[in-house]
Short mmCIF file of C-alpha atoms and ligand atoms in Angstrom, two decimals:
data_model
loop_
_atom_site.label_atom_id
_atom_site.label_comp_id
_atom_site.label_asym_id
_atom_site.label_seq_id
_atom_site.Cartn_x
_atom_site.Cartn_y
_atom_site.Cartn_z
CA UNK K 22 0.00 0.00 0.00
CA UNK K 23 1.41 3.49 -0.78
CA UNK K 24 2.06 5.60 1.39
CA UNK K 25 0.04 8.59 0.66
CA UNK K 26 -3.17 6.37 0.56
CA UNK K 27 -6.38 7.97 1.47
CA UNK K 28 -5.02 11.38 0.48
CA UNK K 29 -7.61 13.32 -1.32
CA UNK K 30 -6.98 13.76 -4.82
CA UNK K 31 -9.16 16.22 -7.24
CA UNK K 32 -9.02 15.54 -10.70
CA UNK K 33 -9.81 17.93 -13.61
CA UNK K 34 -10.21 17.50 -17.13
CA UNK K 35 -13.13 18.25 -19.77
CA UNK K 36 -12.71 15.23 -21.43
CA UNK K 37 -14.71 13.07 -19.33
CA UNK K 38 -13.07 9.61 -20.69
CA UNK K 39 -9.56 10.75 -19.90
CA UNK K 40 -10.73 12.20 -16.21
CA UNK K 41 -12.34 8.68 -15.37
CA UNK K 42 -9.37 6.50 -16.42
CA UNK K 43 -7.45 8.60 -14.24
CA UNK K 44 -9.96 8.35 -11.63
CA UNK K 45 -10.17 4.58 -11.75
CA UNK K 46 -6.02 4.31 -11.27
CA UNK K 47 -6.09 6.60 -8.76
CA UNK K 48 -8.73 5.27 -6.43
CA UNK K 49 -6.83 1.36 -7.18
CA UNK K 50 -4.05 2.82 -5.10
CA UNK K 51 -6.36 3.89 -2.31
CA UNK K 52 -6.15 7.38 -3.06
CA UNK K 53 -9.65 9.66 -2.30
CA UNK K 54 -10.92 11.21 -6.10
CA UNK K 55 -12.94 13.82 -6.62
CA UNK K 56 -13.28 15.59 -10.26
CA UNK K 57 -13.98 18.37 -12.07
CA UNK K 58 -14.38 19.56 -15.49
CA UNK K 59 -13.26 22.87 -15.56
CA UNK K 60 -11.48 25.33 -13.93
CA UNK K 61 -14.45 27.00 -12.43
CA UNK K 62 -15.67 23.87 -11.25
CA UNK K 63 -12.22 22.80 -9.97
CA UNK K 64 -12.25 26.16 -7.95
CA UNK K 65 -15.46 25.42 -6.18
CA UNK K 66 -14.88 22.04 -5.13
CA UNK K 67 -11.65 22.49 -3.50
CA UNK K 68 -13.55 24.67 -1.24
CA UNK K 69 -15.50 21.95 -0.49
CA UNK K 70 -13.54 18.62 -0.74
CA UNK K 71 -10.12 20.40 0.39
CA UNK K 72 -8.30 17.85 -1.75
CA UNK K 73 -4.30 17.88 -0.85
CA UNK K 74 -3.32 17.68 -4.67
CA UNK K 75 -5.07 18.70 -7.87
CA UNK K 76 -4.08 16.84 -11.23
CA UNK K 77 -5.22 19.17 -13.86
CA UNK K 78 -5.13 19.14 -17.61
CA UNK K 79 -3.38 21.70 -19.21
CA UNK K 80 -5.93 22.68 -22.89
CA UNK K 81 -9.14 22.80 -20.76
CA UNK K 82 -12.53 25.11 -22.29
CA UNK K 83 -12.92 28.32 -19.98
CA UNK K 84 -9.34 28.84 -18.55
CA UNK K 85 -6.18 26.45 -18.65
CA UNK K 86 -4.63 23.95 -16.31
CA UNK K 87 -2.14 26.56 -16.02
CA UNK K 88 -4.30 29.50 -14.72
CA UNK K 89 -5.72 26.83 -12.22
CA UNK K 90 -2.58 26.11 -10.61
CA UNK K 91 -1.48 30.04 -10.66
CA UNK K 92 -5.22 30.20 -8.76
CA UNK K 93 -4.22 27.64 -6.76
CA UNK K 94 -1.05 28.99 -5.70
CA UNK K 95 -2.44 32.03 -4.36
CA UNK K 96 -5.78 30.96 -2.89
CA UNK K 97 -4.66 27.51 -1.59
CA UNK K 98 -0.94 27.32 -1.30
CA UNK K 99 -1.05 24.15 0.94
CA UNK K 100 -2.44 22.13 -2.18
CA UNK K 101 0.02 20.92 -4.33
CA UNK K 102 -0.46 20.60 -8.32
CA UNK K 103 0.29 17.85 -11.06
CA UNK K 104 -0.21 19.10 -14.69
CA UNK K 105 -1.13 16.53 -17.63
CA UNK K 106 -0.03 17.57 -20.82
CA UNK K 107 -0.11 16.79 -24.66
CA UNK K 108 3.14 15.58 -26.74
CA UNK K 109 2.92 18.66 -28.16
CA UNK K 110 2.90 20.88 -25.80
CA UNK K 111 6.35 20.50 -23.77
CA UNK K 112 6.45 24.73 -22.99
CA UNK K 113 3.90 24.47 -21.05
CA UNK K 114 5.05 21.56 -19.02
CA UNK K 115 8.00 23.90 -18.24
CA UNK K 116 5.47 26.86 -17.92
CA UNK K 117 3.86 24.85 -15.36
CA UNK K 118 6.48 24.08 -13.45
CA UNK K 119 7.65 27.75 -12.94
CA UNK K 120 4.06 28.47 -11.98
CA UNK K 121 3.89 26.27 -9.42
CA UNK K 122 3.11 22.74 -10.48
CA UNK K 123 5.35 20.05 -8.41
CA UNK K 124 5.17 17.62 -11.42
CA UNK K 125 3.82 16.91 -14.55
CA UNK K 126 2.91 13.91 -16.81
CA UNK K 127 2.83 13.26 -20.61
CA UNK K 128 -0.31 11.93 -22.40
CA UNK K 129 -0.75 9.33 -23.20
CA UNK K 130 0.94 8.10 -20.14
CA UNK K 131 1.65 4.87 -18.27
CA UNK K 132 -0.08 3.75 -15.04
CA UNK K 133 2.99 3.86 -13.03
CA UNK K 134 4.28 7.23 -14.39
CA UNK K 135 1.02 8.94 -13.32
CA UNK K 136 1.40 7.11 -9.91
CA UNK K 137 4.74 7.89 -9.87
CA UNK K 138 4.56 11.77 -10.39
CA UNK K 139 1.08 11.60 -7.94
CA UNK K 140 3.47 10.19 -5.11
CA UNK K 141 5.99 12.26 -5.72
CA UNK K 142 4.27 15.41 -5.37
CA UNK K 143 2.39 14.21 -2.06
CA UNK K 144 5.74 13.80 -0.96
CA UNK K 145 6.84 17.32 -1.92
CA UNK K 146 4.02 18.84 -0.41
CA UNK K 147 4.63 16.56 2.64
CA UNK K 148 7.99 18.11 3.02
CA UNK K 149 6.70 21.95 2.24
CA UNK K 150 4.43 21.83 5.61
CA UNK K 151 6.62 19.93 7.54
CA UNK K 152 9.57 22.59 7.10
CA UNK K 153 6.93 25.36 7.16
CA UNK K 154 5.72 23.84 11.07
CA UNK K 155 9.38 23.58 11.67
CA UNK K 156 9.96 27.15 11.04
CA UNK K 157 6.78 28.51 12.64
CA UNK K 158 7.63 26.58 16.09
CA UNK K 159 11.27 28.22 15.39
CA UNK K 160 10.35 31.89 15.16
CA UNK K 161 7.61 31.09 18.24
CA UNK K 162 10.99 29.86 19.86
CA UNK K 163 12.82 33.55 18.74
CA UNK K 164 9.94 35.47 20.00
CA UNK K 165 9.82 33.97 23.36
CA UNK K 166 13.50 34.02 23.60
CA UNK K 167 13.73 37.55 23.16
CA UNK K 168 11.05 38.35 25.44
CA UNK K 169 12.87 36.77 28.08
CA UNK K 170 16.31 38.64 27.15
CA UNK K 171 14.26 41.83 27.06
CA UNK K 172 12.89 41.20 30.28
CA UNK K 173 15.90 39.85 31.80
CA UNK K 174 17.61 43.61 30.60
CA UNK K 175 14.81 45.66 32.02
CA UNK K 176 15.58 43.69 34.87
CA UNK K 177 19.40 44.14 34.99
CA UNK K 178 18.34 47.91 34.53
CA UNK K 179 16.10 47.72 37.54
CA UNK K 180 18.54 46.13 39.88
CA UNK K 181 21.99 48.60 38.51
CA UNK K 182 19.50 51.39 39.44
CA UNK K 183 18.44 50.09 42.91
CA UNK K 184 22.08 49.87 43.83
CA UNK K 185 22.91 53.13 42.83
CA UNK K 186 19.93 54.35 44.83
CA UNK K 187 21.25 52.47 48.26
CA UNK K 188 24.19 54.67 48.07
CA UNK K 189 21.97 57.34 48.86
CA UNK K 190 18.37 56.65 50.26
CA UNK K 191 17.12 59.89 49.11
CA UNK K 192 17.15 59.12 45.65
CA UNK K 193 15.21 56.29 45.05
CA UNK K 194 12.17 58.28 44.97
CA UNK K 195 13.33 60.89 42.65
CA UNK K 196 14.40 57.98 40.39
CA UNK K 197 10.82 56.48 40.27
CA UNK K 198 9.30 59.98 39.83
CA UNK K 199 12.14 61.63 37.74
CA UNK K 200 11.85 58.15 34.97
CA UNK K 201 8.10 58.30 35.43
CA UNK K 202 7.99 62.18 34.41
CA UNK K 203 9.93 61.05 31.40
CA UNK K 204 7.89 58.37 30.26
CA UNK K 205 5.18 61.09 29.84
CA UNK K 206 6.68 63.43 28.20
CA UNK K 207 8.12 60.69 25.35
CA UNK K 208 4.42 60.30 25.25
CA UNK K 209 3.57 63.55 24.84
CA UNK K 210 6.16 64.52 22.53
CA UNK K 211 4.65 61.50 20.17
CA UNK K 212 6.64 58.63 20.99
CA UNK K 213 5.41 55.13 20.85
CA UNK K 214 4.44 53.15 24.42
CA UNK K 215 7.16 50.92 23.82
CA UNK K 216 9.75 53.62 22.83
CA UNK K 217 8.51 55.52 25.79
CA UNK K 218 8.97 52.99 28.54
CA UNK K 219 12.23 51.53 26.97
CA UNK K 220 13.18 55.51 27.41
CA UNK K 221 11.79 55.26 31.29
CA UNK K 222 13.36 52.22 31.78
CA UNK K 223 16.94 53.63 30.70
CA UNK K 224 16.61 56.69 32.70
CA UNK K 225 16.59 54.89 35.38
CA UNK K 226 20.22 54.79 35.01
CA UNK K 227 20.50 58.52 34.49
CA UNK K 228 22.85 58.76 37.74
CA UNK K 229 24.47 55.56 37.78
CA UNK K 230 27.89 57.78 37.57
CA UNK K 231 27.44 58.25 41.20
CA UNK K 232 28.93 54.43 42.31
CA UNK K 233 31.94 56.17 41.30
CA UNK K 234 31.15 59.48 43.37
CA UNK K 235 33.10 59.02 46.88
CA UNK K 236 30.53 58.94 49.60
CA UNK K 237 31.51 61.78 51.62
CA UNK K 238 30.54 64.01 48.85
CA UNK K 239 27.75 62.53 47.63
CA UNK K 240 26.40 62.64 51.34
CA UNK K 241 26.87 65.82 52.20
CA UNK K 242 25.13 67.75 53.65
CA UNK K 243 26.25 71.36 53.75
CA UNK K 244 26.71 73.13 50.36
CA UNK K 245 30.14 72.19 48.54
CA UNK K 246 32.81 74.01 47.09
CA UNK K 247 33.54 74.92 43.59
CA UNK K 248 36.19 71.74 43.22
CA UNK K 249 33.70 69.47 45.12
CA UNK K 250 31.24 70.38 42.25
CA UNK K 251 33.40 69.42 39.64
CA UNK K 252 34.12 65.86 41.19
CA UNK K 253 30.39 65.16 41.39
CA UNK K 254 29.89 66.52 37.96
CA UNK K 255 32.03 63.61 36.82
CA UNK K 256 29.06 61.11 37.57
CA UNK K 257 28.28 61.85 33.42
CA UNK K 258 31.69 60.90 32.32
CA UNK K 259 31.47 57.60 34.62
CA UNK K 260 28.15 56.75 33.66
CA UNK K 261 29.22 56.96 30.34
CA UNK K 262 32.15 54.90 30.89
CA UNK K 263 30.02 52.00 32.73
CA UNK K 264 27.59 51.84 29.56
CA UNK K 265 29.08 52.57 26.92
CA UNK K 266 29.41 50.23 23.82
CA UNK K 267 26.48 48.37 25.14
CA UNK K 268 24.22 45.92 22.62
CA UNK K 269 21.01 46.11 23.58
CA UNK K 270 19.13 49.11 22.72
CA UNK K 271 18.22 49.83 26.22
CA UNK K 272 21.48 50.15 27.36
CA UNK K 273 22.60 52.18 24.78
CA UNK K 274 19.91 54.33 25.65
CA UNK K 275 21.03 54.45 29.06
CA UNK K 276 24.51 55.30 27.92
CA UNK K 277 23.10 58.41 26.07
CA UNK K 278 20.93 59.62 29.16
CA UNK K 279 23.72 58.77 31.74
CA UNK K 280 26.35 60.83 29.43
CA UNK K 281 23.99 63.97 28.07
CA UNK K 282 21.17 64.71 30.82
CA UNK K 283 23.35 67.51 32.76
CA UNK K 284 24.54 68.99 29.15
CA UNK K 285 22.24 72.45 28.48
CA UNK K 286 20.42 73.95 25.37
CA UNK K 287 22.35 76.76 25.81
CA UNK K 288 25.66 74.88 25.80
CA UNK K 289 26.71 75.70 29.41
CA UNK K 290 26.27 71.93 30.52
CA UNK K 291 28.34 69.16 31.68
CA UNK K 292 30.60 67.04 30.38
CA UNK K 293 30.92 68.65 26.92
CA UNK K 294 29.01 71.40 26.77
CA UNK K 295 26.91 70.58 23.66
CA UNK K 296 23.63 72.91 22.80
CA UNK K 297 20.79 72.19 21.24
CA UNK K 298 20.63 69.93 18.21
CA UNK K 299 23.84 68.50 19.48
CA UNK K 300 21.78 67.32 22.84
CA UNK K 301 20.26 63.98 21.85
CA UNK K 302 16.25 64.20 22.36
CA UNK K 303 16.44 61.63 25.35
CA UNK K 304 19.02 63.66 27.20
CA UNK K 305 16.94 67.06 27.21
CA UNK K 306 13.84 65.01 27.74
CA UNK K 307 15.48 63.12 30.86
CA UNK K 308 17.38 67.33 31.72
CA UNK K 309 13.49 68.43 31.81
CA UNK K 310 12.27 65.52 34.39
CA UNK K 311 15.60 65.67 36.01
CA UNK K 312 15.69 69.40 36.86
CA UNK K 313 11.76 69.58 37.52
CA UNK K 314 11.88 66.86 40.26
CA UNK K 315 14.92 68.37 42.07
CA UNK K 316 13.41 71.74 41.79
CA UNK K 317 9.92 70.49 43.26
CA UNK K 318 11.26 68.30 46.09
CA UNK K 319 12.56 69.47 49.10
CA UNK K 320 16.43 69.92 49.37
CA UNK K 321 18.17 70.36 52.87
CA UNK K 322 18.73 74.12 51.87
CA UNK K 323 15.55 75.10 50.41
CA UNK K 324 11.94 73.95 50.52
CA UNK K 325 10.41 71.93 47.25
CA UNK K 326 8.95 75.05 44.75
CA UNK K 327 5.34 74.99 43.73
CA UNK K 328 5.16 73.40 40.57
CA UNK K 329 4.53 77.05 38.66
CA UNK K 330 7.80 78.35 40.46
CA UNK K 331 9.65 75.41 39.11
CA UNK K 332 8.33 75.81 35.55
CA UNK K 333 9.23 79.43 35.76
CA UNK K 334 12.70 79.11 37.43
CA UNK K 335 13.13 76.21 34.25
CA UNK K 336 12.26 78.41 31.79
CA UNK K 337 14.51 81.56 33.19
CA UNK K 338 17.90 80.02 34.22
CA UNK K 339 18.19 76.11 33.55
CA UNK K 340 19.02 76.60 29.67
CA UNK K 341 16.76 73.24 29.09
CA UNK K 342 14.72 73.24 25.65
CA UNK K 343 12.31 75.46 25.74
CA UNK K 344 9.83 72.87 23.42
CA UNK K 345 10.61 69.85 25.95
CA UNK K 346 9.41 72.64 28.82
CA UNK K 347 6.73 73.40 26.93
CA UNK K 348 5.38 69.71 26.82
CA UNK K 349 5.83 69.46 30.29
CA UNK K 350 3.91 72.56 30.75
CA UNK K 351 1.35 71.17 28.98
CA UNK K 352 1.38 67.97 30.63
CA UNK K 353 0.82 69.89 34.30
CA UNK K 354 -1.93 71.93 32.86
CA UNK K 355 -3.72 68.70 31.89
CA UNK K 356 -2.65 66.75 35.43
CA UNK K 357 -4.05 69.49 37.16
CA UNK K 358 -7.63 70.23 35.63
CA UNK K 359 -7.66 66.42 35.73
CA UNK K 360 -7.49 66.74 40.10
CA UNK K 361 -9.85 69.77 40.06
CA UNK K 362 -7.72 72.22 40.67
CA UNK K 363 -7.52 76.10 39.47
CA UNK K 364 -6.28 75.95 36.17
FE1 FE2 S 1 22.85 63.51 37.22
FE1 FE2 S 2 18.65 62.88 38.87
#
């Protein structure tokens, strides 16, 4: 018994003699037959009998073997094709081929040629899914896999920022509120959700410069002196140092907050002094959350400003971009007509 037996078969041809004797071979293998005698007809019985191969003729009334298969190909890709052609017509064989067809015999054939070519094809197709299932369970496997790497980063982020944060316990909340503030205004600004959190999610590194900052200064508590400045001011060269040449995106994005947030629009920022256009968007977005958080929490030598203060004080001395300020702006106006309050 072969070993496609009981695989549906349709059969088309509108010469109803040469259809049956194909018929009556096919079905004394134990293959499934179901015919057709044109290439309408063909089309609406596939829909029905969802045969696994088609053998077609190739000179057919109202539309050719050919322009079957080409149908075929497109509407029902899984079914694979056999063309049966005349002596005379060997181009088309060829033609069929390159359109599609997975095997085609001569007429007048031989019993076992037919069989052969039938069997040959099943086998073809057999292949065509198999590989097909085989890739689809392989790219399932790539997705997966790189959702775990991307979660595993996000998580490598998390934890590099929480032990930058026990250094100094005060900054754990502006972290959370400084990378939340920037996730907004990525939003705002028309970023994607998944731009804007892999944005929040590297600004959570935006001080991770400070591991190299001794503690001494990074604890202190009365106001430091113009050299002491300097050495914390190096926390954007370190950060940079720590991330750069990263892979993954988020780190790199990381590495470009960490290295630009402290630089200025107006070029008097740290550590290169670059101004506007220079400024890469995510550092003067993460500047703008940065400076508005530290300006609107309390600090041991001055109370937190009302958020309007803030804005102002941002938009007078801070040389951030104005259009990033503006956003943020925005963003507060919204926030607070949202909670009632005087607009
Ligand atoms: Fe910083
Ligand atoms: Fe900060």
């Amino acid at each position: 018994m072969n070993e496609f037996a009981g695989a549906a078969i349709l059969v088309v041809d509108d010469e109803a003699p040469a259809r049956r004797l194909t018929i009556r071979v096919l079905e004394s293998h134990g293959f499934r037959c179901t015919e057709a005698c044109s290439k309408a007809e063909a089309l609406e019985t596939v829909a029905a009998a969802a045969p696994e191969l088609v053998v077609t003729d190739m000179k057919m009334h109202g539309g050719s073997g050919a322009s079957l298969i080409a149908a075929l190909r497109t509407e029902h890709p899984d079914i694979a094709a056999v063309m049966v052609t005349g002596r005379d017509d060997a181009e088309s064989a060829d033609a069929a081929l390159l359109g599609g067809a997975y095997g085609y015999v001569i007429k007048p054939f031989a019993l076992n040629e037919l069989l052969f070519t039938v069997t040959g094809a099943l086998k073809r197709r057999a292949l065509v899914l198999e590989n097909r299932a085989h890739r689809d369970r392989l790219e399932a496997l790539v997705r997966v896999r790189t959702r775990e790497l991307d979660d595993s980063r996000a998580e490598t982020v998390k934890r590099l920022a929480r032990a930058v944060e026990s250094r100094d316990a005060g900054t754990g909340m502006h972290v959370d509120r400084m990378s939340g503030l920037v996730y907004r205004l990525a939003r705002a600004l028309g970023w994607s959700d998944d731009d804007a959190e892999t944005l929040r999610l590297a600004s959570l590194l935006h001080d991770v410069g400070k591991i190299g900052i001794p503690d001494e200064l990074l604890l202190k508590d009365g106001p430091l002196s113009a050299d002491e400045r300097l050495v914390i001011q190096t926390h954007a060269s370190i950060g940079h140092g720590i991330l750069a040449g990263a892979d993954s995106e988020l780190l790199r994005l990381a590495d470009v907050i960490a290295w630009t947030h402290h630089e200025r629009f107006d070029g008097s920022g740290y550590p290169r002094g670059l101004a506007k256009a220079e400024i890469p968007m995510p550092g003067r977005i993460a500047a703008v959350a940065d400076v508005f958080d530290a300006l609107t929490s309390d600090r041991p030598y001055r109370a937190a400003l009302p958020e309007h203060e803030a804005l102002a004080t941002m938009r007078a001395d801070c040389g951030l971009d104005p259009a990033v300020v503006d956003v943020l702006e925005a963003i507060l106006r919204r926030g607070a007509h949202a909670h009632g309050a005087p607009g």
